[in-house]
Amino acid sequence: MTDTSRARPAPRRRPRPGLIAARNILVYLAKAPTSAFGLLVLALLILAAVFAPLLATHDPYAQNLTTTLQPPGAAHFFGTDELGRDIYSRLLFGARITLTIIFLVTIVVGPIGLLVGTVAGYFGGRTDTVLMRVTDIFLSFPSLILSMAFVAALGPSLNNAIIAISLTAWPPIARLARAETMIFRQADYIAAARLQGASNARIIWRSIVPMCLPSVLIRLTLNMATVILTAAGLGFLGLGAQPPLPEWGAMIATGRRYMIDSWWLVTFPGLAILSVSLAFNLLGDGLRDALDPKQMTRR
Amino acid sequence: MSHPILDVAGLTVRYPGAAQPAVRGVSFQLGRERLGIVGESGSGKSTVGRALMRLLPGAEVSAERMRFEEVDLTAATERQMLKIRGARMSMILQDPKFSLNPIRRCGLQIEEAYRTHVRSSRAEARARALAMLEAVQIRDPERVYDLYPHEVSGGMGQRVMIAMMLLTDPDLVIADEPTSALDVTVRLQVLKILDDLVREKGIGLIMISHDLNLVRNFCDRVLIMYAGRVVETLAARDLDRAQHPYTRGLLAAQPRIGGKRAPLPVLQREAAWNEDREEMA
Amino acid sequence: MKALSVEKMSIRFGSVTVLPEVSFEVAAGECFGLVGESGSGKSTVLRCASLLLSSWQGEVRIGGVPVREMPLMERCRTLQMVFQDPYGSLHPRHSIRSVLSEPLRIHGLDDREARMAQALEDVGLPPDFLDRYPHQLSGGQRQRVAIARALILEPAVLLLDEPTSALDVSVQAEILNLLARLREERSFTYLMVSHDLAVIDHMCDRFAVMQAGEIVEVLPRDAIPSNQADAPYARELIGASLTYERAL
């Protein structure tokens, strides 16, 4: 009964709406001073990591026992540590480690949390109970302690630290995704999709995940601060990145012994950790405003 | 109208960030009568009601004249407004589910509303609240007094709202879609109660609604709003003799019981309706 | 053209019986209305019939075939639904193109562009709406898209859950005209829920009055203007609507 014989010219493709939205969000973030600061620090971190070999004044691993514990000066911007390594260069290379941790944790935690949360929220009932009790078990441990247990079992290394952090970081995401899903699954557009014969997996992927994504993204960003702190904490305890890797937490740990006389050993890595985690918090706050549905409609 | 309760001229409201003002140059006077404001969603009818109550934080409100009895609403301080709002000028909103505090008993809310504005003992306030619940035809006021808002039906909740709003003997009541959340059978009862009380006490009533039938039955005079402006003012009984094409279009688009099965005439909007006309309502 | 019959449909949520037992018949090509106050279970009937709710007892047949026994894909192409709230029934992040192409993709139908263009034309929207998002459309336009989505699988039965109650009078007229025209052209069977008797009178041939989950009376359309209902509640409802309209 439908006349399908008339072909219509293929419509012109407009620029991808996702790109426009991303640009709008960036512009919005850059406008608010706090989130602009977050963006700036993050950009600096990425630049530092990418161009570390160019920006570094020394080899981060090169020891020079004649110039140990030098205070900050022209030769060493941030001074040297107990083995004569340049702290400024080590911080730059440490940015790479921090970024690796953030990147890996995000790509592990985001999908796991989303999957568990949306599946539990969408199906409800027994599926929900089982998945959520598992989540609760993970949530009931302090994250640092649980990470320590994992690392102790798997052996201390950076990769194991990342796995351990991921294991403790997904439950809040799953919780959040579940709560959101439970609201969205009542929506008429989900009912309409079911009436069209869409499978559950299709509904979750096409209809529910896009709705949960903004809040999950915000949560992930806000979580990054905790992730960095946990990584630094594990490094500090000697359970994360191993010497001589220039991980910021490990740098503080080794510098601790010389803290009284040589303040620069712990101050600069500490400042780096502080500013990066602060940047993520501010950025997360900014994202929350930028991704607010009321703001979205205005765009 | 020798002593209008309300005298508004050139009321304009602009929401921040909006290209067009939501209300443009609305003028009307209200005596001891029932005035209907009708329009479609987005016509600015609710904004007018809120502007009169000065309940539009952030929006830009300007008017040549906006007087409520002896008070100049354009100049009144927030302190003065607190004394007026709820005491001499009340508002009934669409859905009692959202306008009653869900965690307090209905009776206490009525009592508190009264005691905010009238100095009285608790016992006296309670007696008055119970009397008022009876006046809105709640059969067992003592029982309803102790119920929480979620325990009463929509119609009952709206009656509680009316009781609360009329208890302080206001001079003006603004009812914003007071019955659109209610079923037809209950709707009539609630409107009847509101109507009786308003007439009996000689209160000025502004009934904001999208429903032409409602204002036709329960108002004396009707303002028809389109895109933030009053396009026509009519006596309610003359609604069928409306001149403006928008009013006529709205009336024609309404399906009627026993009407013809032919396609309903669809409203053809004209750009000219948006243009400013120098006219006083 | 397919007839719809509901036999002894009953459902309970926990200890609350929402529908004790509902039966009615809708002839092929008929428009049948369900009226009643809020909470009377009229929307629940639609949700059960479309199997959005599955934990009910009884039988719903379309063209003689029980809906429960229809394969999923066939059921989708037999029965579709239009929802009340045009703001909630379209996914806010899906363009109209993906709203309309999704069912075609699921059902593996070809000629998608042509079908989508046709569906938009059927509901009176220009083809360039395909690249818009719901928030760029007005309430009436969204409802048209929702109707287009229901039409695109070419069903025989349309369930209409208060399709115009969230719309302004002038927009309601447009949508009612559209629904009436589509029924004339395609001889759909409509099952329409509404709380507005004027809408029911305008659209439906017969209607059932529901109260507390039960059908108290089934009446032809002609019974409204002179209030020929026998059941007390139906009389009250029609009486109130008539008073309200001043049609007496």
PDB file of N, CA and C in Angstrom, chain A residues 228-279:
ATOM      1  N   ILE A 228      43.768   8.933  40.068  1.00  0.00           N
ATOM      2  CA  ILE A 228      45.149   9.448  40.146  1.00  0.00           C
ATOM      3  C   ILE A 228      45.669   9.315  41.566  1.00  0.00           C
ATOM      4  N   LEU A 229      44.813   9.651  42.530  1.00  0.00           N
ATOM      5  CA  LEU A 229      45.239   9.574  43.920  1.00  0.00           C
ATOM      6  C   LEU A 229      45.514   8.140  44.337  1.00  0.00           C
ATOM      7  N   THR A 230      44.624   7.207  43.884  1.00  0.00           N
ATOM      8  CA  THR A 230      44.850   5.804  44.232  1.00  0.00           C
ATOM      9  C   THR A 230      46.150   5.306  43.609  1.00  0.00           C
ATOM     10  N   ALA A 231      46.369   5.671  42.345  1.00  0.00           N
ATOM     11  CA  ALA A 231      47.601   5.251  41.667  1.00  0.00           C
ATOM     12  C   ALA A 231      48.811   5.785  42.412  1.00  0.00           C
ATOM     13  N   ALA A 232      48.715   7.074  42.793  1.00  0.00           N
ATOM     14  CA  ALA A 232      49.828   7.669  43.520  1.00  0.00           C
ATOM     15  C   ALA A 232      50.008   6.981  44.866  1.00  0.00           C
ATOM     16  N   GLY A 233      48.858   6.669  45.492  1.00  0.00           N
ATOM     17  CA  GLY A 233      48.915   5.985  46.786  1.00  0.00           C
ATOM     18  C   GLY A 233      49.578   4.632  46.662  1.00  0.00           C
ATOM     19  N   LEU A 234      49.188   3.875  45.631  1.00  0.00           N
ATOM     20  CA  LEU A 234      49.803   2.566  45.412  1.00  0.00           C
ATOM     21  C   LEU A 234      51.290   2.723  45.119  1.00  0.00           C
ATOM     22  N   GLY A 235      51.618   3.729  44.317  1.00  0.00           N
ATOM     23  CA  GLY A 235      53.020   3.997  44.009  1.00  0.00           C
ATOM     24  C   GLY A 235      53.785   4.331  45.278  1.00  0.00           C
ATOM     25  N   PHE A 236      53.136   5.123  46.100  1.00  0.00           N
ATOM     26  CA  PHE A 236      53.758   5.536  47.353  1.00  0.00           C
ATOM     27  C   PHE A 236      54.039   4.342  48.253  1.00  0.00           C
ATOM     28  N   LEU A 237      53.083   3.388  48.253  1.00  0.00           N
ATOM     29  CA  LEU A 237      53.248   2.200  49.091  1.00  0.00           C
ATOM     30  C   LEU A 237      54.177   1.179  48.457  1.00  0.00           C
ATOM     31  N   GLY A 238      54.667   1.497  47.246  1.00  0.00           N
ATOM     32  CA  GLY A 238      55.572   0.567  46.577  1.00  0.00           C
ATOM     33  C   GLY A 238      54.840  -0.557  45.877  1.00  0.00           C
ATOM     34  N   LEU A 239      53.500  -0.415  45.715  1.00  0.00           N
ATOM     35  CA  LEU A 239      52.717  -1.474  45.086  1.00  0.00           C
ATOM     36  C   LEU A 239      52.354  -1.135  43.648  1.00  0.00           C
ATOM     37  N   GLY A 240      52.708   0.069  43.214  1.00  0.00           N
ATOM     38  CA  GLY A 240      52.336   0.462  41.855  1.00  0.00           C
ATOM     39  C   GLY A 240      53.550   0.414  40.960  1.00  0.00           C
ATOM     40  N   ALA A 241      53.776   1.558  40.301  1.00  0.00           N
ATOM     41  CA  ALA A 241      54.923   1.647  39.415  1.00  0.00           C
ATOM     42  C   ALA A 241      56.195   1.403  40.233  1.00  0.00           C
ATOM     43  N   GLN A 242      57.099   0.605  39.660  1.00  0.00           N
ATOM     44  CA  GLN A 242      58.316   0.252  40.390  1.00  0.00           C
ATOM     45  C   GLN A 242      59.459   1.174  39.991  1.00  0.00           C
ATOM     46  N   PRO A 243      60.380   1.409  40.908  1.00  0.00           N
ATOM     47  CA  PRO A 243      61.569   2.183  40.546  1.00  0.00           C
ATOM     48  C   PRO A 243      62.299   1.450  39.417  1.00  0.00           C
ATOM     49  N   PRO A 244      62.883   2.139  38.512  1.00  0.00           N
ATOM     50  CA  PRO A 244      63.101   3.594  38.516  1.00  0.00           C
ATOM     51  C   PRO A 244      62.025   4.369  37.760  1.00  0.00           C
ATOM     52  N   LEU A 245      60.863   3.761  37.478  1.00  0.00           N
ATOM     53  CA  LEU A 245      59.835   4.494  36.726  1.00  0.00           C
ATOM     54  C   LEU A 245      59.493   5.801  37.442  1.00  0.00           C
ATOM     55  N   PRO A 246      59.407   6.892  36.709  1.00  0.00           N
ATOM     56  CA  PRO A 246      59.164   8.183  37.361  1.00  0.00           C
ATOM     57  C   PRO A 246      57.681   8.405  37.663  1.00  0.00           C
ATOM     58  N   GLU A 247      57.080   7.511  38.397  1.00  0.00           N
ATOM     59  CA  GLU A 247      55.667   7.706  38.741  1.00  0.00           C
ATOM     60  C   GLU A 247      55.608   8.691  39.899  1.00  0.00           C
ATOM     61  N   TRP A 248      54.604   9.608  39.856  1.00  0.00           N
ATOM     62  CA  TRP A 248      54.589  10.710  40.820  1.00  0.00           C
ATOM     63  C   TRP A 248      54.471  10.229  42.264  1.00  0.00           C
ATOM     64  N   GLY A 249      53.627   9.256  42.496  1.00  0.00           N
ATOM     65  CA  GLY A 249      53.434   8.755  43.866  1.00  0.00           C
ATOM     66  C   GLY A 249      54.713   8.101  44.379  1.00  0.00           C
ATOM     67  N   ALA A 250      55.323   7.309  43.477  1.00  0.00           N
ATOM     68  CA  ALA A 250      56.574   6.645  43.877  1.00  0.00           C
ATOM     69  C   ALA A 250      57.663   7.669  44.148  1.00  0.00           C
ATOM     70  N   MET A 251      57.649   8.762  43.394  1.00  0.00           N
ATOM     71  CA  MET A 251      58.645   9.812  43.602  1.00  0.00           C
ATOM     72  C   MET A 251      58.494  10.415  44.994  1.00  0.00           C
ATOM     73  N   ILE A 252      57.231  10.622  45.393  1.00  0.00           N
ATOM     74  CA  ILE A 252      57.006  11.159  46.737  1.00  0.00           C
ATOM     75  C   ILE A 252      57.500  10.161  47.783  1.00  0.00           C
ATOM     76  N   ALA A 253      57.208   8.879  47.509  1.00  0.00           N
ATOM     77  CA  ALA A 253      57.568   7.851  48.485  1.00  0.00           C
ATOM     78  C   ALA A 253      59.072   7.847  48.739  1.00  0.00           C
ATOM     79  N   THR A 254      59.851   7.893  47.642  1.00  0.00           N
ATOM     80  CA  THR A 254      61.300   7.852  47.842  1.00  0.00           C
ATOM     81  C   THR A 254      61.818   9.165  48.388  1.00  0.00           C
ATOM     82  N   GLY A 255      61.117  10.273  48.020  1.00  0.00           N
ATOM     83  CA  GLY A 255      61.567  11.578  48.476  1.00  0.00           C
ATOM     84  C   GLY A 255      61.277  11.822  49.944  1.00  0.00           C
ATOM     85  N   ARG A 256      60.347  11.023  50.489  1.00  0.00           N
ATOM     86  CA  ARG A 256      59.869  11.241  51.852  1.00  0.00           C
ATOM     87  C   ARG A 256      61.017  11.252  52.865  1.00  0.00           C
ATOM     88  N   ARG A 257      62.024  10.397  52.627  1.00  0.00           N
ATOM     89  CA  ARG A 257      63.112  10.270  53.587  1.00  0.00           C
ATOM     90  C   ARG A 257      63.943  11.541  53.673  1.00  0.00           C
ATOM     91  N   TYR A 258      63.946  12.307  52.557  1.00  0.00           N
ATOM     92  CA  TYR A 258      64.784  13.512  52.525  1.00  0.00           C
ATOM     93  C   TYR A 258      63.937  14.772  52.653  1.00  0.00           C
ATOM     94  N   MET A 259      62.645  14.574  53.042  1.00  0.00           N
ATOM     95  CA  MET A 259      61.679  15.648  52.982  1.00  0.00           C
ATOM     96  C   MET A 259      62.112  16.860  53.810  1.00  0.00           C
ATOM     97  N   ILE A 260      62.695  16.596  55.018  1.00  0.00           N
ATOM     98  CA  ILE A 260      62.985  17.693  55.936  1.00  0.00           C
ATOM     99  C   ILE A 260      64.025  18.644  55.346  1.00  0.00           C
ATOM    100  N   ASP A 261      65.088  18.078  54.775  1.00  0.00           N
ATOM    101  CA  ASP A 261      66.142  18.936  54.236  1.00  0.00           C
ATOM    102  C   ASP A 261      65.867  19.358  52.801  1.00  0.00           C
ATOM    103  N   SER A 262      65.293  18.433  52.010  1.00  0.00           N
ATOM    104  CA  SER A 262      65.130  18.715  50.585  1.00  0.00           C
ATOM    105  C   SER A 262      63.644  18.712  50.241  1.00  0.00           C
ATOM    106  N   TRP A 263      63.009  19.849  50.498  1.00  0.00           N
ATOM    107  CA  TRP A 263      61.544  19.930  50.327  1.00  0.00           C
ATOM    108  C   TRP A 263      61.097  19.685  48.903  1.00  0.00           C
ATOM    109  N   TRP A 264      61.988  19.996  47.901  1.00  0.00           N
ATOM    110  CA  TRP A 264      61.577  19.907  46.502  1.00  0.00           C
ATOM    111  C   TRP A 264      61.311  18.483  46.044  1.00  0.00           C
ATOM    112  N   LEU A 265      61.865  17.519  46.759  1.00  0.00           N
ATOM    113  CA  LEU A 265      61.655  16.125  46.346  1.00  0.00           C
ATOM    114  C   LEU A 265      60.185  15.712  46.390  1.00  0.00           C
ATOM    115  N   VAL A 266      59.452  16.173  47.405  1.00  0.00           N
ATOM    116  CA  VAL A 266      58.030  15.785  47.503  1.00  0.00           C
ATOM    117  C   VAL A 266      57.112  16.892  47.013  1.00  0.00           C
ATOM    118  N   THR A 267      57.566  18.143  47.077  1.00  0.00           N
ATOM    119  CA  THR A 267      56.672  19.257  46.757  1.00  0.00           C
ATOM    120  C   THR A 267      56.228  19.229  45.301  1.00  0.00           C
ATOM    121  N   PHE A 268      57.172  19.050  44.370  1.00  0.00           N
ATOM    122  CA  PHE A 268      56.794  19.168  42.961  1.00  0.00           C
ATOM    123  C   PHE A 268      55.930  18.007  42.483  1.00  0.00           C
ATOM    124  N   PRO A 269      56.276  16.745  42.796  1.00  0.00           N
ATOM    125  CA  PRO A 269      55.330  15.683  42.426  1.00  0.00           C
ATOM    126  C   PRO A 269      53.981  15.879  43.100  1.00  0.00           C
ATOM    127  N   GLY A 270      54.021  16.344  44.373  1.00  0.00           N
ATOM    128  CA  GLY A 270      52.765  16.574  45.097  1.00  0.00           C
ATOM    129  C   GLY A 270      51.919  17.617  44.392  1.00  0.00           C
ATOM    130  N   LEU A 271      52.555  18.713  43.988  1.00  0.00           N
ATOM    131  CA  LEU A 271      51.824  19.766  43.271  1.00  0.00           C
ATOM    132  C   LEU A 271      51.246  19.230  41.966  1.00  0.00           C
ATOM    133  N   ALA A 272      52.030  18.388  41.290  1.00  0.00           N
ATOM    134  CA  ALA A 272      51.552  17.819  40.022  1.00  0.00           C
ATOM    135  C   ALA A 272      50.293  16.992  40.261  1.00  0.00           C
ATOM    136  N   ILE A 273      50.335  16.131  41.284  1.00  0.00           N
ATOM    137  CA  ILE A 273      49.166  15.298  41.592  1.00  0.00           C
ATOM    138  C   ILE A 273      47.983  16.185  41.941  1.00  0.00           C
ATOM    139  N   LEU A 274      48.241  17.177  42.799  1.00  0.00           N
ATOM    140  CA  LEU A 274      47.179  18.074  43.235  1.00  0.00           C
ATOM    141  C   LEU A 274      46.525  18.769  42.048  1.00  0.00           C
ATOM    142  N   SER A 275      47.366  19.368  41.181  1.00  0.00           N
ATOM    143  CA  SER A 275      46.759  20.172  40.117  1.00  0.00           C
ATOM    144  C   SER A 275      46.029  19.295  39.111  1.00  0.00           C
ATOM    145  N   VAL A 276      46.548  18.106  38.834  1.00  0.00           N
ATOM    146  CA  VAL A 276      45.862  17.271  37.851  1.00  0.00           C
ATOM    147  C   VAL A 276      44.547  16.757  38.415  1.00  0.00           C
ATOM    148  N   SER A 277      44.542  16.321  39.686  1.00  0.00           N
ATOM    149  CA  SER A 277      43.266  15.825  40.190  1.00  0.00           C
ATOM    150  C   SER A 277      42.274  16.962  40.368  1.00  0.00           C
ATOM    151  N   LEU A 278      42.764  18.139  40.758  1.00  0.00           N
ATOM    152  CA  LEU A 278      41.875  19.300  40.836  1.00  0.00           C
ATOM    153  C   LEU A 278      41.301  19.616  39.466  1.00  0.00           C
ATOM    154  N   ALA A 279      42.170  19.541  38.445  1.00  0.00           N
ATOM    155  CA  ALA A 279      41.721  19.845  37.079  1.00  0.00           C
ATOM    156  C   ALA A 279      40.590  18.917  36.679  1.00  0.00           C
TER     157      ALA A 279
END
